[in-house]
C-alpha positions as a Markdown table, in Angstrom:
| # | Residue | x | y | z |
|---|---|---|---|---|
| 1 | Met | -22.8 | -22.8 | -12.2 |
| 2 | Phe | -21.7 | -19.4 | -11.0 |
| 3 | Lys | -18.3 | -18.0 | -11.7 |
| 4 | Asp | -17.3 | -14.7 | -10.3 |
| 5 | Asn | -13.7 | -14.7 | -9.2 |
| 6 | Leu | -12.5 | -12.2 | -6.5 |
| 7 | Ser | -8.8 | -11.4 | -6.6 |
| 8 | Val | -6.9 | -10.0 | -3.7 |
| 9 | Lys | -3.6 | -8.5 | -4.5 |
| 10 | Gly | -1.3 | -6.3 | -2.5 |
| 11 | Trp | 1.7 | -4.1 | -3.0 |
| 12 | Thr | 3.9 | -1.8 | -0.9 |
| 13 | Glu | 5.6 | 1.5 | -1.6 |
| 14 | Met | 8.6 | 2.5 | 0.5 |
| 15 | Arg | 10.7 | 5.6 | 0.6 |
| 16 | Leu | 13.7 | 6.3 | 2.9 |
| 17 | Phe | 14.9 | 9.7 | 4.0 |
| 18 | Asp | 17.8 | 11.0 | 6.0 |
| 19 | Lys | 17.5 | 13.5 | 8.9 |
| 20 | Asn | 17.4 | 16.5 | 6.4 |
| 21 | Gly | 14.6 | 14.9 | 4.4 |
| 22 | Lys | 16.9 | 13.9 | 1.5 |
| 23 | Ala | 15.8 | 10.7 | -0.2 |
| 24 | Lys | 18.1 | 7.7 | 0.2 |
| 25 | Lys | 18.3 | 4.9 | -2.4 |
| 26 | Leu | 16.7 | 1.5 | -1.8 |
| 27 | Phe | 17.6 | -1.8 | -3.6 |
| 28 | Lys | 14.8 | -3.3 | -5.8 |
| 29 | Glu | 15.6 | -6.9 | -6.2 |
| 30 | Asn | 14.9 | -9.0 | -9.3 |
| 31 | Ala | 14.2 | -12.7 | -10.0 |
| 32 | Ile | 17.9 | -13.6 | -9.6 |
| 33 | Trp | 18.0 | -12.0 | -6.1 |
| 34 | Arg | 14.8 | -13.8 | -5.2 |
| 35 | Phe | 16.3 | -17.2 | -6.3 |
| 36 | Phe | 19.4 | -16.7 | -4.0 |
| 37 | Lys | 17.2 | -15.5 | -1.1 |
| 38 | Lys | 14.7 | -18.4 | -1.4 |
| 39 | Phe | 17.2 | -21.2 | -1.9 |
| 40 | Phe | 20.3 | -20.0 | 0.0 |
| 41 | Asp | 18.9 | -17.2 | 2.3 |
| 42 | Ile | 21.5 | -14.8 | 0.8 |
| 43 | Asp | 20.8 | -11.1 | 0.3 |
| 44 | Leu | 22.9 | -10.8 | -2.8 |
| 45 | Val | 23.1 | -7.1 | -3.9 |
| 46 | Ile | 24.9 | -6.7 | -7.2 |
| 47 | Pro | 23.6 | -3.7 | -9.1 |
| 48 | Phe | 22.2 | -4.5 | -12.5 |
| 49 | Val | 22.7 | -8.2 | -11.9 |
| 50 | Thr | 20.4 | -8.9 | -9.0 |
| 51 | Gly | 18.4 | -5.6 | -9.0 |
| 52 | Ile | 18.6 | -1.8 | -9.2 |
| 53 | Phe | 18.8 | 1.1 | -6.8 |
| 54 | Thr | 15.8 | 3.4 | -6.7 |
| 55 | Tyr | 14.3 | 6.2 | -4.5 |
| 56 | Glu | 10.9 | 4.5 | -4.4 |
| 57 | Leu | 10.6 | 0.8 | -3.8 |
| 58 | Ile | 7.3 | -0.7 | -5.1 |
| 59 | Lys | 6.9 | -4.4 | -4.4 |
| 60 | Arg | 4.1 | -7.0 | -4.5 |
| 61 | Asn | 3.4 | -8.7 | -1.3 |
| 62 | Thr | 1.8 | -11.9 | 0.0 |
| 63 | Val | -1.8 | -11.7 | 1.2 |
| 64 | Thr | -1.8 | -14.5 | 3.8 |
| 65 | Thr | -4.4 | -17.3 | 4.0 |
| 66 | Val | -5.4 | -16.2 | 7.6 |
| 67 | Gly | -5.6 | -12.6 | 6.3 |
| 68 | Lys | -8.0 | -13.7 | 3.5 |
| 69 | Lys | -10.1 | -15.6 | 6.1 |
| 70 | Ala | -10.2 | -12.5 | 8.4 |
| 71 | Ser | -11.3 | -10.3 | 5.4 |
| 72 | Ala | -14.1 | -12.7 | 4.7 |
| 73 | Asp | -15.1 | -12.7 | 8.4 |
| 74 | Gln | -15.3 | -8.9 | 8.3 |
| 75 | Ile | -17.5 | -9.0 | 5.2 |
| 76 | Gly | -19.9 | -11.4 | 7.0 |
| 77 | Gly | -19.7 | -9.4 | 10.3 |
| 78 | Thr | -18.3 | -12.4 | 12.3 |
| 79 | Thr | -15.3 | -10.2 | 13.5 |
| 80 | Thr | -14.9 | -6.5 | 14.1 |
| 81 | Ala | -11.1 | -6.4 | 14.5 |
| 82 | Pro | -10.0 | -4.1 | 11.6 |
| 83 | Phe | -6.5 | -4.2 | 10.2 |
| 84 | Thr | -5.0 | -0.9 | 11.4 |
| 85 | Ala | -1.2 | -1.5 | 12.0 |
| 86 | Ile | 2.0 | -1.7 | 10.1 |
| 87 | Ala | 5.0 | -3.6 | 11.6 |
| 88 | Ile | 8.6 | -4.0 | 10.3 |
| 89 | Gly | 11.2 | -6.5 | 11.2 |
| 90 | Val | 14.7 | -7.9 | 10.6 |
| 91 | Gly | 13.7 | -11.5 | 9.6 |
| 92 | Thr | 11.7 | -13.3 | 7.0 |
| 93 | Pro | 7.9 | -13.5 | 7.4 |
| 94 | Thr | 6.1 | -16.8 | 8.0 |
| 95 | Ala | 2.5 | -17.5 | 6.9 |
| 96 | Thr | 1.1 | -15.9 | 10.0 |
| 97 | Ala | 3.7 | -13.5 | 11.5 |
| 98 | Leu | 6.9 | -11.5 | 10.9 |
| 99 | Gly | 10.0 | -13.6 | 11.4 |
| 100 | Ser | 11.6 | -11.1 | 13.8 |
| 101 | Glu | 9.5 | -8.0 | 14.4 |
| 102 | Ser | 11.3 | -4.9 | 15.5 |
| 103 | Thr | 10.5 | -3.6 | 18.9 |
| 104 | Thr | 13.3 | -1.0 | 19.4 |
| 105 | Asn | 15.0 | 2.0 | 17.8 |
| 106 | Gly | 11.8 | 3.5 | 16.5 |
| 107 | Gly | 10.8 | 0.4 | 14.5 |
| 108 | Thr | 8.0 | -0.6 | 16.8 |
| 109 | Arg | 4.6 | -1.6 | 15.3 |
| 110 | Gly | 2.0 | 1.1 | 15.4 |
| 111 | Ala | -1.3 | 2.5 | 14.0 |
| 112 | Ala | -1.3 | 3.4 | 10.4 |
| 113 | Thr | -3.5 | 5.9 | 8.6 |
| 114 | Val | -6.1 | 3.8 | 6.8 |
| 115 | Thr | -8.0 | 5.0 | 3.8 |
| 116 | Asn | -10.1 | 3.6 | 1.0 |
| 117 | Thr | -8.8 | 4.5 | -2.5 |
| 118 | Thr | -9.5 | 3.7 | -6.1 |
| 119 | Thr | -7.2 | 1.7 | -8.3 |
| 120 | Thr | -9.5 | 0.3 | -11.0 |
| 121 | Leu | -13.0 | 0.3 | -9.6 |
| 122 | Thr | -14.4 | 2.9 | -7.2 |
| 123 | Gly | -13.2 | 2.1 | -3.7 |
| 124 | Asp | -11.5 | -1.2 | -4.6 |
| 125 | Thr | -8.3 | -0.6 | -2.7 |
| 126 | Glu | -7.6 | -0.3 | 1.1 |
| 127 | Gln | -4.5 | 1.7 | 1.9 |
| 128 | Trp | -2.3 | 1.8 | 5.1 |
| 129 | Ala | 0.3 | 4.6 | 5.5 |
| 130 | Lys | 2.9 | 4.9 | 8.3 |
| 131 | Thr | 6.1 | 6.7 | 8.7 |
| 132 | Phe | 8.7 | 5.3 | 11.1 |
| 133 | Thr | 11.3 | 7.7 | 12.6 |
| 134 | Phe | 14.3 | 5.8 | 13.9 |
| 135 | Thr | 16.3 | 6.4 | 17.1 |
| 136 | Gly | 19.0 | 3.8 | 16.3 |
| 137 | Ala | 20.3 | 1.5 | 13.6 |
| 138 | Leu | 18.3 | -1.4 | 12.2 |
| 139 | Ala | 18.7 | -3.7 | 9.1 |
| 140 | Leu | 15.1 | -4.1 | 8.0 |
| 141 | Thr | 14.0 | -7.0 | 5.7 |
| 142 | Glu | 10.3 | -7.5 | 6.3 |
| 143 | Glu | 7.0 | -5.6 | 6.6 |
| 144 | Gly | 3.4 | -6.6 | 7.4 |
| 145 | Val | -0.2 | -5.3 | 8.1 |
| 146 | Phe | -1.9 | -6.5 | 11.3 |
| 147 | Asn | -5.2 | -6.1 | 13.2 |
| 148 | Asn | -3.5 | -5.3 | 16.5 |
| 149 | Asn | -1.6 | -2.0 | 17.0 |
| 150 | Thr | 0.8 | -3.3 | 19.6 |
| 151 | Ser | 1.6 | -7.1 | 19.2 |
| 152 | Gly | 0.1 | -10.4 | 18.1 |
| 153 | Gly | -3.1 | -10.4 | 16.1 |
| 154 | Ile | -3.7 | -11.6 | 12.6 |
| 155 | Met | -1.3 | -10.7 | 9.8 |
| 156 | Leu | -3.2 | -9.7 | 6.7 |
| 157 | Ala | -0.3 | -9.4 | 4.3 |
| 158 | Ser | 3.5 | -9.2 | 4.4 |
| 159 | Gln | 6.6 | -9.0 | 2.2 |
| 160 | Thr | 10.3 | -9.6 | 2.4 |
| 161 | Phe | 12.9 | -7.4 | 0.7 |
| 162 | Ser | 16.6 | -6.7 | 0.4 |
| 163 | Val | 18.0 | -5.2 | 3.5 |
| 164 | Val | 17.2 | -1.6 | 4.2 |
| 165 | Asn | 19.8 | -0.2 | 6.6 |
| 166 | Val | 18.4 | 2.7 | 8.7 |
| 167 | Val | 20.3 | 4.9 | 11.2 |
| 168 | Asn | 19.3 | 7.3 | 14.0 |
| 169 | Thr | 17.0 | 10.1 | 12.6 |
| 170 | Asp | 16.2 | 8.3 | 9.3 |
| 171 | Thr | 12.5 | 8.1 | 8.4 |
| 172 | Leu | 10.9 | 5.3 | 6.4 |
| 173 | Ala | 7.5 | 6.0 | 4.8 |
| 174 | Ile | 5.5 | 2.9 | 4.0 |
| 175 | Thr | 2.3 | 2.8 | 2.0 |
| 176 | His | 0.7 | -0.7 | 1.9 |
| 177 | Gln | -2.2 | -1.3 | -0.5 |
| 178 | Ile | -4.5 | -4.2 | -1.0 |
| 179 | Lys | -6.9 | -4.3 | -4.0 |
| 180 | Tyr | -10.1 | -6.4 | -4.0 |
| 181 | Ala | -11.2 | -6.9 | -7.6 |
């Protein structure tokens, strides 16, 4: 019997800046926050109890089942639709889509810069980077990678996080990485 396990793991880095380029703090939740979010759908922000504030939010994400299938399809050549877009929203992601994808105030889905990088083995990580510049206020709580730059398509991976409030002229830099090892 053959045994060679392929692991697919993803994480996202986010940084928020004001109109002058000054970094703004983001809340990095812990297990207590995740408990309240999962069972009560409450975004409970209590510093040092449910998380901490940081200038760079690094968070694991969920690689979806349909995303894994689409990746396998790409390896076999049965699809040619590459994952090239990052979308953000104000809901909670489902297994196949964002809960409430943003389409206004500069939070619209768009093409990311996609590169291949090295985490452990040469070329084992695919990376998407996109910076959103906002034209109005949004209370963001979700992010995902898609194979369509405008709408619909397959969601490869997503994550939910404590609310990130953005205002006019803020920028949010998102780097989403998925490691195949």
